[in-house]
C-alpha cells in the first residue's frame, strides 16, 4: 500500500469516527466495527492502521487540531482552538470516555503544548522557568475550559483575550 493510500485510509477512518461521535445516541455503540462500517471498510483495515480505538481517537484529535490551527499567529491559534473545542466536542467527550480522564488530560496537554509554546516568546518573559509556568498555565486553562464548559469556545476566547495577555506582560517567577 502506498503512503498516499495509507494516509487517505486513515483520514477516511478518522472522518467515520467523527461522524459517529456526532450522531451516536450512546458512546458505547461506537467501536472498531462501527467505524469500519461507517467508513465502508473492513474492520481489519482499521487494525492495520491503528492498534485500537484509543489510537484512532488520538490520531484524529491530533490531525484536526493541526488542520485548524494552521499558522502560529496568536489570533489563528485562538480562533483555531475555539473552533476545534466547539466543533469536535462529541469526539473529545468520546475520547475522554475511551482513555479515562487522567490519560485524556495528559494526552490533550501534549497536543496543545507545542501549539501554544511559540505564543509565549515575548520580551516580558525572560527566564525559561517563567516561560514554562506561562505555557503550563495557559494550557491548563484551555484544557479545563474544554472539559468543564458546555460552550468551550467562549471560554477559550476569553483565555486568549484577557488572561493570557496579562500573563505574558509579567514575569511570573
MMTF fields as JSON, N, C-alpha, C and O atoms, coordinates in Angstrom:
{
  "mmtfVersion": "1.0.0",
  "mmtfProducer": "UNKNOWN",
  "numBonds": 691,
  "numAtoms": 692,
  "numGroups": 173,
  "numChains": 1,
  "numModels": 1,
  "chainsPerModel": [1],
  "groupsPerChain": [173],
  "chainIdList": ["A"],
  "bondAtomList": [4, 2, 8, 6, 12, 10, 16, 14, 20, 18, 24, 22, 28, 26, 32, 30, 36, 34, 40, 38, 44, 42, 48, 46, 52, 50, 56, 54, 60, 58, 64, 62, 68, 66, 72, 70, 76, 74, 80, 78, 84, 82, 88, 86, 92, 90, 96, 94, 100, 98, 104, 102, 108, 106, 112, 110, 116, 114, 120, 118, 124, 122, 128, 126, 132, 130, 136, 134, 140, 138, 144, 142, 148, 146, 152, 150, 156, 154, 160, 158, 164, 162, 168, 166, 172, 170, 176, 174, 180, 178, 184, 182, 188, 186, 192, 190, 196, 194, 200, 198, 204, 202, 208, 206, 212, 210, 216, 214, 220, 218, 224, 222, 228, 226, 232, 230, 236, 234, 240, 238, 244, 242, 248, 246, 252, 250, 256, 254, 260, 258, 264, 262, 268, 266, 272, 270, 276, 274, 280, 278, 284, 282, 288, 286, 292, 290, 296, 294, 300, 298, 304, 302, 308, 306, 312, 310, 316, 314, 320, 318, 324, 322, 328, 326, 332, 330, 336, 334, 340, 338, 344, 342, 348, 346, 352, 350, 356, 354, 360, 358, 364, 362, 368, 366, 372, 370, 376, 374, 380, 378, 384, 382, 388, 386, 392, 390, 396, 394, 400, 398, 404, 402, 408, 406, 412, 410, 416, 414, 420, 418, 424, 422, 428, 426, 432, 430, 436, 434, 440, 438, 444, 442, 448, 446, 452, 450, 456, 454, 460, 458, 464, 462, 468, 466, 472, 470, 476, 474, 480, 478, 484, 482, 488, 486, 492, 490, 496, 494, 500, 498, 504, 502, 508, 506, 512, 510, 516, 514, 520, 518, 524, 522, 528, 526, 532, 530, 536, 534, 540, 538, 544, 542, 548, 546, 552, 550, 556, 554, 560, 558, 564, 562, 568, 566, 572, 570, 576, 574, 580, 578, 584, 582, 588, 586, 592, 590, 596, 594, 600, 598, 604, 602, 608, 606, 612, 610, 616, 614, 620, 618, 624, 622, 628, 626, 632, 630, 636, 634, 640, 638, 644, 642, 648, 646, 652, 650, 656, 654, 660, 658, 664, 662, 668, 666, 672, 670, 676, 674, 680, 678, 684, 682, 688, 686],
  "bondOrderList": [1, 1, 1, 1, 1, 1, 1, 1, 1, 1, 1, 1, 1, 1, 1, 1, 1, 1, 1, 1, 1, 1, 1, 1, 1, 1, 1, 1, 1, 1, 1, 1, 1, 1, 1, 1, 1, 1, 1, 1, 1, 1, 1, 1, 1, 1, 1, 1, 1, 1, 1, 1, 1, 1, 1, 1, 1, 1, 1, 1, 1, 1, 1, 1, 1, 1, 1, 1, 1, 1, 1, 1, 1, 1, 1, 1, 1, 1, 1, 1, 1, 1, 1, 1, 1, 1, 1, 1, 1, 1, 1, 1, 1, 1, 1, 1, 1, 1, 1, 1, 1, 1, 1, 1, 1, 1, 1, 1, 1, 1, 1, 1, 1, 1, 1, 1, 1, 1, 1, 1, 1, 1, 1, 1, 1, 1, 1, 1, 1, 1, 1, 1, 1, 1, 1, 1, 1, 1, 1, 1, 1, 1, 1, 1, 1, 1, 1, 1, 1, 1, 1, 1, 1, 1, 1, 1, 1, 1, 1, 1, 1, 1, 1, 1, 1, 1, 1, 1, 1, 1, 1, 1],
  "groupList": [{"groupName": "UNK", "atomNameList": ["N", "CA", "C", "O"], "elementList": ["N", "C", "C", "O"], "formalChargeList": [0, 0, 0, 0], "bondAtomList": [1, 0, 2, 1, 3, 2], "bondOrderList": [1, 1, 2], "singleLetterCode": "X", "chemCompType": "L-PEPTIDE LINKING"}],
  "groupTypeList": [0, 0, 0, 0, 0, 0, 0, 0, 0, 0, 0, 0, 0, 0, 0, 0, 0, 0, 0, 0, 0, 0, 0, 0, 0, 0, 0, 0, 0, 0, 0, 0, 0, 0, 0, 0, 0, 0, 0, 0, 0, 0, 0, 0, 0, 0, 0, 0, 0, 0, 0, 0, 0, 0, 0, 0, 0, 0, 0, 0, 0, 0, 0, 0, 0, 0, 0, 0, 0, 0, 0, 0, 0, 0, 0, 0, 0, 0, 0, 0, 0, 0, 0, 0, 0, 0, 0, 0, 0, 0, 0, 0, 0, 0, 0, 0, 0, 0, 0, 0, 0, 0, 0, 0, 0, 0, 0, 0, 0, 0, 0, 0, 0, 0, 0, 0, 0, 0, 0, 0, 0, 0, 0, 0, 0, 0, 0, 0, 0, 0, 0, 0, 0, 0, 0, 0, 0, 0, 0, 0, 0, 0, 0, 0, 0, 0, 0, 0, 0, 0, 0, 0, 0, 0, 0, 0, 0, 0, 0, 0, 0, 0, 0, 0, 0, 0, 0, 0, 0, 0, 0, 0, 0],
  "groupIdList": [1, 2, 3, 4, 5, 6, 7, 8, 9, 10, 11, 12, 13, 14, 15, 16, 17, 18, 19, 20, 21, 22, 23, 24, 25, 26, 27, 28, 29, 30, 31, 32, 33, 34, 35, 36, 37, 38, 39, 40, 41, 42, 43, 44, 45, 46, 47, 48, 49, 50, 51, 52, 53, 54, 55, 56, 57, 58, 59, 60, 61, 62, 63, 64, 65, 66, 67, 68, 69, 70, 71, 72, 73, 74, 75, 76, 77, 78, 79, 80, 81, 82, 83, 84, 85, 86, 87, 88, 89, 90, 91, 92, 93, 94, 95, 96, 97, 98, 99, 100, 101, 102, 103, 104, 105, 106, 107, 108, 109, 110, 111, 112, 113, 114, 115, 116, 117, 118, 119, 120, 121, 122, 123, 124, 125, 126, 127, 128, 129, 130, 131, 132, 133, 134, 135, 136, 137, 138, 139, 140, 141, 142, 143, 144, 145, 146, 147, 148, 149, 150, 151, 152, 153, 154, 155, 156, 157, 158, 159, 160, 161, 162, 163, 164, 165, 166, 167, 168, 169, 170, 171, 172, 173],
  "secStructList": [7, 7, 2, 2, 2, 2, 2, 2, 2, 2, 2, 2, 2, 2, 2, 2, 2, 2, 2, 2, 2, 2, 2, 7, 1, 7, 4, 4, 4, 7, 7, 2, 2, 2, 2, 2, 2, 2, 6, 6, 1, 7, 2, 2, 2, 2, 2, 2, 2, 7, 1, 1, 2, 2, 2, 2, 2, 2, 2, 2, 2, 2, 2, 2, 2, 2, 2, 2, 2, 7, 1, 7, 7, 2, 2, 2, 2, 2, 2, 2, 2, 2, 2, 2, 2, 2, 2, 6, 2, 2, 2, 2, 2, 2, 2, 2, 2, 2, 2, 7, 2, 2, 2, 2, 2, 2, 2, 2, 2, 2, 2, 2, 2, 2, 2, 2, 2, 4, 4, 4, 7, 1, 6, 6, 7, 7, 1, 2, 2, 2, 2, 2, 2, 2, 2, 2, 2, 2, 2, 2, 2, 2, 2, 2, 2, 2, 2, 2, 7, 6, 6, 2, 2, 2, 2, 2, 2, 2, 0, 0, 0, 0, 0, 2, 2, 2, 2, 2, 2, 1, 7, 7, 7],
  "xCoordList": [0.855, 0.0, 0.898, 1.847, 0.578, 1.399, 1.116, 0.089, 2.044, 1.914, 0.68, 0.02, 0.365, -0.8, -2.081, -2.985, -2.172, -3.351, -3.522, -4.635, -2.407, -2.452, -2.974, -3.81, -2.489, -2.924, -4.408, -5.155, -4.83, -6.238, -7.134, -8.231, -6.675, -7.434, -7.572, -8.652, -6.484, -6.539, -7.508, -8.289, -7.455, -8.375, -9.829, -10.724, -10.056, -11.403, -11.911, -13.073, -11.055, -11.431, -11.673, -12.594, -10.838, -10.98, -12.309, -13.018, -12.645, -13.915, -15.103, -16.107, -14.984, -16.048, -16.215, -17.341, -15.111, -15.173, -15.839, -16.694, -15.449, -16.04, -17.549, -18.331, -17.943, -19.367, -20.122, -21.217, -19.562, -20.207, -20.367, -21.395, -19.356, -19.46, -20.508, -21.097, -20.745, -21.767, -23.18, -24.099, -23.338, -24.672, -24.986, -26.105, -24.044, -24.255, -25.166, -24.954, -26.168, -27.011, -26.267, -26.38, -25.514, -24.724, -23.287, -23.031, -22.369, -20.957, -20.577, -19.698, -21.225, -20.858, -21.13, -20.621, -21.937, -22.217, -21.102, -21.116, -20.146, -19.034, -17.885, -17.367, -17.504, -16.376, -15.689, -16.077, -14.68, -13.912, -14.817, -14.705, -15.706, -16.619, -17.513, -17.741, -18.024, -18.887, -18.119, -18.647, -16.886, -16.05, -15.786, -15.908, -15.425, -15.16, -16.405, -16.315, -17.55, -18.798, -19.099, -19.446, -18.965, -19.22, -18.269, -18.654, -17.026, -16.023, -16.093, -15.345, -17.012, -17.159, -15.858, -15.413, -15.27, -14.031, -14.189, -15.135, -13.258, -13.252, -12.599, -11.695, -13.055, -12.5, -11.003, -10.296, -10.51, -9.065, -8.268, -7.108, -8.903, -8.253, -7.993, -6.948, -8.943, -8.765, -7.565, -6.71, -7.505, -6.408, -5.065, -4.011, -5.101, -3.858, -3.229, -2.007, -4.075, -3.593, -3.513, -2.694, -4.355, -4.408, -4.482, -5.179, -3.755, -3.771, -5.151, -5.602, -5.814, -7.104, -7.849, -7.38, -8.998, -9.849, -9.165, -9.33, -8.414, -7.724, -6.749, -6.696, -5.983, -5.011, -5.706, -5.231, -6.814, -7.595, -8.116, -8.06, -8.614, -9.111, -8.003, -8.194, -6.858, -5.755, -5.217, -4.879, -5.135, -4.673, -5.641, -5.221, -6.93, -7.955, -7.87, -7.903, -7.761, -7.647, -6.422, -6.506, -5.285, -4.048, -4.215, -3.877, -4.733, -4.852, -5.854, -5.62, -6.944, -7.932, -7.39, -7.633, -6.664, -6.044, -5.051, -5.072, -4.192, -3.172, -3.831, -3.384, -4.887, -5.58, -6.195, -6.127, -6.785, -7.469, -6.533, -6.837, -5.411, -4.515, -3.783, -3.614, -3.348, -2.699, -1.395, -0.393, -1.392, -0.18, 0.102, -0.567, 1.091, 1.485, 1.098, 1.494, 0.334, -0.132, -1.065, -1.849, -0.973, -1.756, -3.253, -3.94, -3.75, -5.179, -5.595, -6.71, -4.712, -5.005, -5.106, -5.996, -4.201, -4.229, -5.49, -6.171, -5.801, -7.007, -8.259, -9.057, -8.427, -9.624, -9.67, -10.732, -8.505, -8.437, -8.794, -9.522, -8.287, -8.599, -10.083, -10.72, -10.632, -12.057, -12.913, -13.855, -12.592, -13.339, -13.193, -14.176, -11.969, -11.714, -12.533, -13.227, -12.456, -13.131, -14.648, -15.366, -15.133, -16.572, -17.025, -17.941, -16.393, -16.798, -16.613, -17.424, -15.558, -15.24, -15.55, -14.987, -16.439, -16.811, -17.269, -16.818, -18.15, -18.547, -17.36, -17.278, -16.445, -15.254, -14.409, -13.906, -14.251, -13.445, -14.089, -13.39, -15.398, -16.088, -15.943, -15.722, -16.069, -15.895, -14.466, -14.259, -13.496, -12.092, -11.82, -11.128, -12.351, -12.188, -12.793, -12.24, -13.919, -14.564, -13.67, -13.517, -13.093, -12.24, -10.932, -10.496, -10.311, -8.994, -9.061, -8.135, -10.132, -10.19, -9.734, -8.924, -10.243, -9.994, -8.521, -8.032, -7.81, -6.398, -5.55, -4.759, -5.702, -4.914, -5.35, -4.528, -6.637, -7.144, -6.501, -6.012, -6.503, -5.915, -4.433, -3.937, -3.73, -2.302, -2.084, -1.192, -2.881, -2.743, -3.08, -2.388, -4.137, -4.515, -3.429, -3.151, -2.83, -1.745, -0.587, -0.01, -0.255, 0.827, 0.479, 1.367, -0.794, -1.219, -1.198, -0.779, -1.649, -1.807, -0.49, -0.262, 0.363, 1.609, 2.43, 2.798, 2.738, 3.553, 2.859, 3.525, 1.538, 0.805, 0.814, 0.764, 0.879, 0.801, 2.186, 2.347, 3.166, 4.503, 5.085, 5.632, 4.989, 5.551, 4.899, 5.506, 3.688, 2.982, 3.577, 3.335, 4.342, 4.896, 6.298, 6.968, 6.73, 8.073, 8.066, 8.411, 7.677, 7.633, 8.744, 9.393, 8.979, 10.065, 9.817, 10.765, 8.558, 8.266, 8.73, 9.057, 8.759, 9.159, 10.617, 10.932, 11.489, 12.92, 13.536, 14.53, 12.99, 13.601, 12.837, 11.635, 13.539, 12.922, 11.892, 10.857, 12.176, 11.223, 9.913, 8.831, 10.017, 8.814, 8.038, 6.807, 8.758, 8.101, 7.348, 6.22, 7.969, 7.325, 6.058, 5.04, 6.107, 4.935, 3.829, 2.662, 4.181, 3.187, 2.521, 1.298, 3.314, 2.773, 1.887, 0.778, 2.372, 1.588, 0.262, -0.777, 0.297, -0.921, -1.917, -3.102, -1.422, -2.251, -2.887, -4.096, -2.073, -2.554, -3.579, -4.615, -3.295, -4.23, -5.575, -6.617, -5.573, -6.822, -7.619, -8.842, -6.938, -7.609, -8.231, -9.375, -7.483, -7.995, -9.186, -10.194, -9.074, -10.192, -11.424, -12.532, -11.235, -12.36, -12.998, -14.221, -12.177, -12.71, -13.473, -14.388, -13.12, -13.758, -14.986, -16.004, -14.901, -15.924, -17.077, -18.231, -16.79, -17.806, -18.604, -18.063, -19.891, -20.801, -20.426, -20.491, -20.035, -19.612, -18.18, -17.962, -17.201, -15.808, -15.22, -14.268, -15.769, -15.191, -15.245, -14.332, -16.285, -16.398, -15.319, -14.678, -15.131, -14.122, -12.713, -11.852, -12.478, -11.148, -10.837, -9.708, -11.808, -11.598, -11.292, -10.45, -11.974, -11.709, -10.289, -9.599, -9.857, -8.494, -7.472, -6.501, -7.694, -6.761, -6.8, -5.765, -7.973, -8.07, -7.832, -7.402, -8.098, -7.968, -6.871, -6.039, -6.873, -5.978, -4.545, -3.607, -4.372, -3.014, -2.242, -1.063, -2.843, -2.067, -1.55, -0.449, -2.332, -1.905, -0.723, 0.228, -0.787, 0.314, 1.579, 2.671, 1.439, 2.605, 3.251, 4.413, 2.516, 3.058, 3.911, 4.642, 3.838, 4.515, 5.444, 5.162, 6.533, 7.445, 6.799, 6.547, 6.528, 5.791, 6.657, 6.164, 7.942, 8.821, 9.889, 10.739],
  "yCoordList": [-1.18, 0.0, 1.239, 1.338, 2.171, 3.372, 4.273, 4.15, 5.17, 6.1, 6.985, 7.301, 7.389, 8.236, 7.465, 7.992, 6.226, 5.409, 5.192, 5.252, 4.938, 4.717, 5.955, 5.851, 7.106, 8.356, 8.617, 9.03, 8.378, 8.559, 7.607, 7.983, 6.392, 5.421, 5.9, 5.815, 6.404, 6.922, 8.097, 8.184, 8.995, 10.135, 9.67, 10.239, 8.64, 8.088, 7.493, 7.683, 6.777, 6.2, 7.3, 7.223, 8.307, 9.45, 10.16, 10.492, 10.393, 11.044, 10.2, 10.737, 8.893, 7.998, 8.1, 8.133, 8.15, 8.281, 9.601, 9.627, 10.678, 11.983, 11.949, 12.441, 11.376, 11.293, 10.459, 10.837, 9.35, 8.503, 9.22, 9.08, 9.984, 10.682, 11.79, 12.137, 12.339, 13.382, 12.808, 13.461, 11.577, 11.009, 9.909, 9.396, 9.547, 8.414, 8.8, 9.815, 7.983, 8.179, 7.748, 8.358, 6.694, 6.194, 5.992, 5.441, 6.444, 6.275, 4.8, 4.432, 3.97, 2.56, 1.852, 0.756, 2.477, 1.85, 2.084, 1.498, 2.928, 3.206, 2.259, 2.244, 1.474, 0.559, 0.418, 1.064, -0.422, -0.601, -1.038, -0.526, -1.975, -2.465, -1.349, -1.251, -0.501, 0.603, 1.615, 2.129, 1.899, 2.832, 2.251, 2.953, 0.971, 0.314, 0.344, 0.638, 0.044, 0.044, 1.444, 1.603, 2.456, 3.842, 4.285, 5.045, 3.8, 4.17, 3.278, 3.467, 2.294, 1.336, 0.561, 0.375, 0.118, -0.652, -1.884, -1.992, -2.79, -3.979, -3.62, -2.786, -4.244, -3.909, -4.22, -3.58, -5.17, -5.452, -4.259, -4.065, -3.464, -2.254, -1.275, -0.626, -1.179, -0.294, -0.766, 0.033, -2.071, -2.613, -2.56, -2.556, -2.52, -2.371, -1.003, -0.871, 0.004, 1.378, 1.833, 2.688, 1.269, 1.685, 0.456, -0.512, 0.512, -0.608, -0.831, -1.963, 0.29, 0.201, 1.521, 2.451, 1.574, 2.754, 3.981, 5.095, 3.775, 4.89, 5.555, 6.782, 4.75, 5.3, 6.051, 7.102, 5.523, 6.208, 7.546, 8.549, 7.567, 8.817, 9.859, 11.005, 9.474, 10.43, 10.916, 12.091, 10.019, 10.398, 11.415, 12.396, 11.172, 12.062, 13.436, 14.455, 13.466, 14.747, 15.513, 16.708, 14.836, 15.492, 16.124, 17.291, 15.355, 15.858, 17.001, 17.951, 16.918, 18.0, 19.268, 20.369, 19.121, 20.284, 20.951, 22.17, 20.16, 20.7, 21.398, 22.466, 20.799, 21.415, 22.765, 23.712, 22.859, 24.089, 25.194, 26.375, 24.829, 25.853, 26.559, 27.778, 25.817, 26.443, 27.114, 26.438, 28.428, 29.186, 29.279, 28.651, 30.063, 30.24, 31.615, 31.989, 32.36, 33.67, 33.511, 32.564, 34.431, 34.38, 34.243, 33.448, 35.014, 35.012, 33.753, 33.266, 33.218, 31.952, 30.823, 29.977, 30.811, 29.78, 29.938, 28.955, 31.17, 31.422, 30.941, 30.189, 31.374, 31.012, 29.52, 28.898, 28.954, 27.518, 26.684, 25.698, 27.073, 26.354, 26.459, 25.463, 27.66, 27.853, 27.007, 26.349, 27.024, 26.231, 24.743, 24.002, 24.31, 22.889, 22.371, 21.362, 23.057, 22.557, 22.664, 21.963, 23.514, 23.606, 22.539, 21.768, 22.496, 21.594, 20.121, 19.28, 19.813, 18.41, 17.982, 17.008, 18.707, 18.364, 16.905, 16.228, 16.394, 14.981, 14.016, 13.044, 14.285, 13.444, 13.501, 12.477, 14.696, 14.86, 14.147, 13.519, 14.236, 13.53, 12.021, 11.304, 11.549, 10.122, 9.685, 8.643, 10.473, 10.149, 10.124, 9.231, 11.084, 11.097, 9.839, 9.27, 9.414, 8.18, 6.96, 6.077, 6.926, 5.8, 5.746, 4.669, 6.896, 6.945, 6.984, 6.537, 7.508, 7.83, 9.268, 9.752, 9.945, 11.384, 11.71, 12.646, 10.974, 11.296, 11.173, 12.068, 10.088, 9.912, 10.909, 11.398, 11.201, 12.185, 13.545, 14.18, 13.995, 15.294, 15.329, 16.324, 14.253, 14.179, 14.234, 14.94, 13.503, 13.49, 14.847, 15.312, 15.486, 16.8, 17.832, 18.707, 17.727, 18.64, 18.496, 19.49, 17.252, 17.007, 17.52, 17.933, 17.497, 18.004, 19.525, 20.11, 20.155, 21.613, 22.342, 23.427, 21.76, 22.412, 22.952, 24.126, 22.156, 22.705, 23.799, 24.611, 23.83, 24.864, 26.192, 27.256, 26.127, 27.315, 27.873, 29.086, 27.016, 27.43, 28.603, 29.522, 28.612, 29.761, 31.099, 32.151, 31.07, 32.312, 33.024, 34.215, 32.322, 32.921, 33.488, 33.865, 33.547, 34.047, 35.572, 36.147, 36.203, 37.665, 38.235, 37.495, 39.52, 40.15, 40.201, 40.326, 40.106, 40.206, 38.975, 39.066, 37.839, 36.612, 36.332, 35.962, 36.518, 36.411, 35.09, 34.668, 34.431, 33.179, 31.977, 32.053, 30.884, 29.64, 29.117, 28.582, 29.27, 28.824, 29.6, 29.021, 30.903, 31.728, 31.362, 31.329, 31.088, 30.686, 29.374, 29.224, 28.427, 27.14, 27.329, 26.696, 28.185, 28.46, 29.094, 28.727, 30.031, 30.693, 29.696, 29.689, 28.86, 27.86, 26.874, 26.57, 26.377, 25.429, 26.035, 25.377, 27.279, 27.97, 28.078, 27.783, 28.495, 28.678, 27.356, 27.285, 26.324, 25.011, 24.448, 23.928, 24.55, 24.038, 24.751, 24.107, 26.06, 26.802, 26.372, 26.25, 26.143, 25.697, 24.32, 24.083, 23.425, 22.071, 22.099, 21.437, 22.854, 22.956, 23.526, 23.024, 24.564, 25.153, 24.129, 24.085, 23.311, 22.323, 21.212, 20.634, 20.904, 19.811, 20.293, 19.603, 21.454, 21.916, 22.652, 22.47, 23.46, 24.347, 23.697, 22.976, 23.969, 23.472, 24.063, 23.379, 25.338, 26.026, 26.519, 27.695, 25.621, 25.976, 27.075, 27.736, 27.288, 28.301, 29.689, 30.489, 29.989, 31.297, 31.461, 32.508, 30.424, 30.482, 30.535, 31.243, 29.801, 29.792, 31.173, 31.649, 31.814, 33.176, 34.138, 35.026, 33.956, 34.781, 34.551, 35.504, 33.313, 32.99, 33.684, 34.262, 33.625, 34.232, 35.755, 36.399, 36.339, 37.797, 38.504, 39.658, 37.847, 38.526, 37.952, 38.691, 36.674, 36.053, 35.932, 36.359, 35.359, 35.137, 36.428, 36.49, 37.461, 38.702, 39.244, 39.792, 39.094, 39.549, 38.723, 39.266, 37.419, 36.528, 36.884, 36.9, 37.165, 37.481, 38.822, 39.052, 39.697, 41.012, 40.952, 41.9, 39.883, 39.832, 38.627, 37.546, 38.842, 37.753, 37.038, 37.662, 35.742, 35.015, 34.445, 34.14, 34.296, 33.691, 34.696, 34.399],
  "zCoordList": [0.0, 0.0, 0.0, 0.778, -0.881, -0.952, 0.246, 0.913, 0.496, 1.613, 1.466, 2.455, 0.218, -0.035, 0.25, 0.899, -0.224, 0.043, 1.54, 2.064, 2.223, 3.671, 4.391, 5.289, 4.003, 4.633, 4.336, 5.224, 3.097, 2.738, 3.523, 3.937, 3.725, 4.508, 5.947, 6.531, 6.519, 7.89, 7.991, 8.938, 7.016, 7.016, 6.888, 7.512, 6.081, 5.938, 7.237, 7.596, 7.941, 9.235, 10.267, 11.08, 10.215, 11.122, 10.882, 11.833, 9.625, 9.283, 9.75, 10.219, 9.621, 10.084, 11.596, 12.094, 12.325, 13.779, 14.174, 15.059, 13.526, 13.818, 13.564, 14.376, 12.454, 12.121, 13.15, 13.567, 13.558, 14.556, 15.898, 16.559, 16.295, 17.579, 17.517, 18.54, 16.354, 16.205, 16.291, 16.784, 15.803, 15.675, 16.681, 16.698, 17.499, 18.406, 19.571, 20.235, 19.802, 20.977, 22.227, 23.29, 22.068, 23.198, 22.738, 21.668, 23.557, 23.214, 23.12, 22.341, 23.896, 23.931, 22.604, 22.372, 21.724, 20.432, 19.417, 18.335, 19.759, 18.844, 19.175, 20.292, 18.177, 18.321, 16.962, 15.989, 16.912, 15.67, 14.528, 13.414, 14.795, 13.747, 13.225, 12.019, 14.124, 13.713, 12.865, 11.878, 13.245, 12.467, 11.083, 10.079, 11.028, 9.744, 8.854, 7.662, 9.433, 8.675, 8.139, 6.969, 8.996, 8.595, 7.476, 6.588, 7.531, 6.523, 5.284, 4.325, 5.32, 4.215, 3.975, 2.842, 5.092, 5.053, 5.939, 6.719, 5.803, 6.652, 7.987, 8.035, 9.054, 10.375, 10.463, 11.242, 9.696, 9.688, 9.151, 9.514, 8.283, 7.766, 8.908, 8.956, 9.814, 10.967, 11.778, 12.16, 12.039, 12.842, 12.108, 12.743, 10.796, 10.036, 10.309, 10.362, 10.481, 10.653, 12.109, 12.447, 12.968, 14.373, 15.275, 14.972, 16.382, 17.331, 17.931, 18.105, 18.245, 18.921, 18.768, 18.112, 19.379, 19.303, 19.898, 19.401, 20.942, 21.591, 20.636, 20.546, 19.928, 18.99, 17.853, 17.422, 17.375, 16.34, 16.858, 16.147, 18.073, 18.671, 18.761, 18.354, 19.287, 19.455, 18.112, 17.967, 17.132, 15.797, 15.191, 14.578, 15.368, 14.831, 15.483, 14.794, 16.793, 17.512, 17.047, 16.764, 16.965, 16.539, 15.155, 14.955, 14.214, 12.85, 12.724, 11.976, 13.432, 13.374, 14.022, 13.529, 15.114, 15.761, 14.816, 14.645, 14.21, 13.309, 12.118, 11.701, 11.571, 10.429, 10.804, 10.02, 11.977, 12.371, 12.826, 12.654, 13.4, 13.931, 12.806, 12.847, 11.806, 10.656, 11.021, 11.252, 11.075, 11.361, 12.84, 13.661, 13.162, 14.564, 15.094, 16.197, 14.322, 14.741, 15.942, 16.009, 16.874, 18.108, 17.82, 18.46, 16.866, 16.571, 15.817, 16.002, 14.967, 14.294, 15.311, 15.22, 16.271, 17.303, 18.15, 18.444, 18.541, 19.349, 18.626, 19.187, 17.384, 16.629, 16.33, 16.372, 16.028, 15.757, 16.976, 16.865, 18.132, 19.376, 19.7, 20.042, 19.592, 19.894, 18.956, 19.397, 17.686, 16.704, 16.986, 16.962, 17.251, 17.498, 18.67, 18.546, 19.81, 21.004, 20.903, 21.618, 20.044, 19.817, 18.828, 19.116, 17.679, 16.594, 16.95, 16.563, 17.68, 17.951, 19.383, 19.883, 20.032, 21.412, 21.555, 22.479, 20.674, 20.818, 20.706, 21.457, 19.772, 19.636, 20.9, 21.364, 21.457, 22.667, 23.856, 24.652, 23.983, 25.06, 24.906, 25.882, 23.673, 23.424, 23.75, 24.372, 23.335, 23.594, 25.092, 25.583, 25.812, 27.27, 27.883, 28.824, 27.351, 27.807, 27.514, 28.359, 26.326, 25.915, 26.705, 27.113, 26.918, 27.551, 29.076, 29.753, 29.604, 31.022, 31.174, 30.384, 32.174, 32.317, 32.477, 31.845, 33.295, 33.556, 32.297, 31.996, 31.563, 30.337, 29.261, 28.487, 29.223, 28.268, 28.512, 27.578, 29.776, 30.106, 29.769, 29.242, 30.067, 29.752, 28.237, 27.765, 27.485, 26.024, 25.422, 24.516, 25.914, 25.397, 25.7, 24.88, 26.854, 27.216, 26.225, 25.786, 25.879, 24.923, 23.53, 22.785, 23.173, 21.862, 21.803, 20.804, 22.87, 22.873, 23.141, 22.606, 23.954, 24.361, 23.191, 23.221, 22.159, 21.064, 20.267, 19.624, 20.299, 19.571, 20.31, 19.692, 21.635, 22.476, 22.801, 22.941, 22.918, 23.355, 22.566, 23.177, 21.23, 20.497, 20.84, 20.637, 21.352, 21.678, 22.882, 23.077, 23.681, 24.896, 24.682, 25.643, 23.471, 23.178, 23.089, 22.057, 24.165, 24.184, 25.033, 25.773, 24.947, 25.698, 27.207, 27.981, 27.631, 29.066, 29.837, 31.02, 29.175, 29.86, 29.493, 28.362, 30.475, 30.189, 30.614, 30.023, 31.606, 32.057, 31.517, 31.263, 31.348, 30.875, 31.876, 31.481, 33.173, 34.2, 34.095, 34.191, 33.9, 33.777, 32.52, 32.531, 31.442, 30.2, 30.406, 29.937, 31.105, 31.37, 32.195, 31.914, 33.203, 34.04, 33.198, 33.335, 32.338, 31.491, 30.552, 30.416, 29.909, 28.988, 29.741, 29.3, 30.873, 31.663, 32.103, 32.042, 32.543, 32.975, 31.829, 31.981, 30.713, 29.526, 29.088, 28.866, 28.966, 28.525, 29.502, 29.087, 30.787, 31.794, 31.705, 31.825, 31.497, 31.385, 30.158, 30.223, 29.048, 27.826, 28.038, 27.65, 28.649, 28.882, 29.832, 29.586, 30.903, 31.85, 31.147, 31.332, 30.348, 29.616, 28.69, 28.555, 28.055, 27.111, 27.808, 27.221, 29.035, 29.767, 30.528, 30.559, 31.133, 32.067, 31.39, 31.775, 30.41, 29.85, 28.73, 27.892, 28.736, 27.695, 26.33, 25.308, 26.329, 25.106, 25.306, 25.598, 25.15, 25.476, 24.616, 25.031, 23.418, 22.539, 23.169, 22.965, 23.921, 24.578, 25.647, 25.745, 26.437, 27.5, 26.92, 27.443, 25.86, 25.231, 24.66, 24.781, 24.048, 23.539, 24.692, 24.558, 25.812, 26.996, 27.511, 27.873, 27.544, 27.99, 27.094, 27.582, 25.783, 24.834, 24.867, 24.696, 25.083, 25.004, 26.324, 26.328, 27.443, 28.735, 29.624, 30.15, 29.783, 30.762, 30.248, 30.922, 29.07, 28.577, 28.319, 28.667, 27.727, 27.561, 28.891, 28.956, 29.934, 31.26, 31.759, 32.321, 31.555, 31.958, 31.184, 31.752, 29.907, 29.073, 29.421, 29.088, 30.081, 30.449, 31.713, 31.997, 32.464, 33.746, 33.862, 33.346, 34.538, 34.894, 36.076, 37.107, 35.945, 36.978, 38.073, 39.159, 37.808, 38.819, 39.209, 40.048]
}
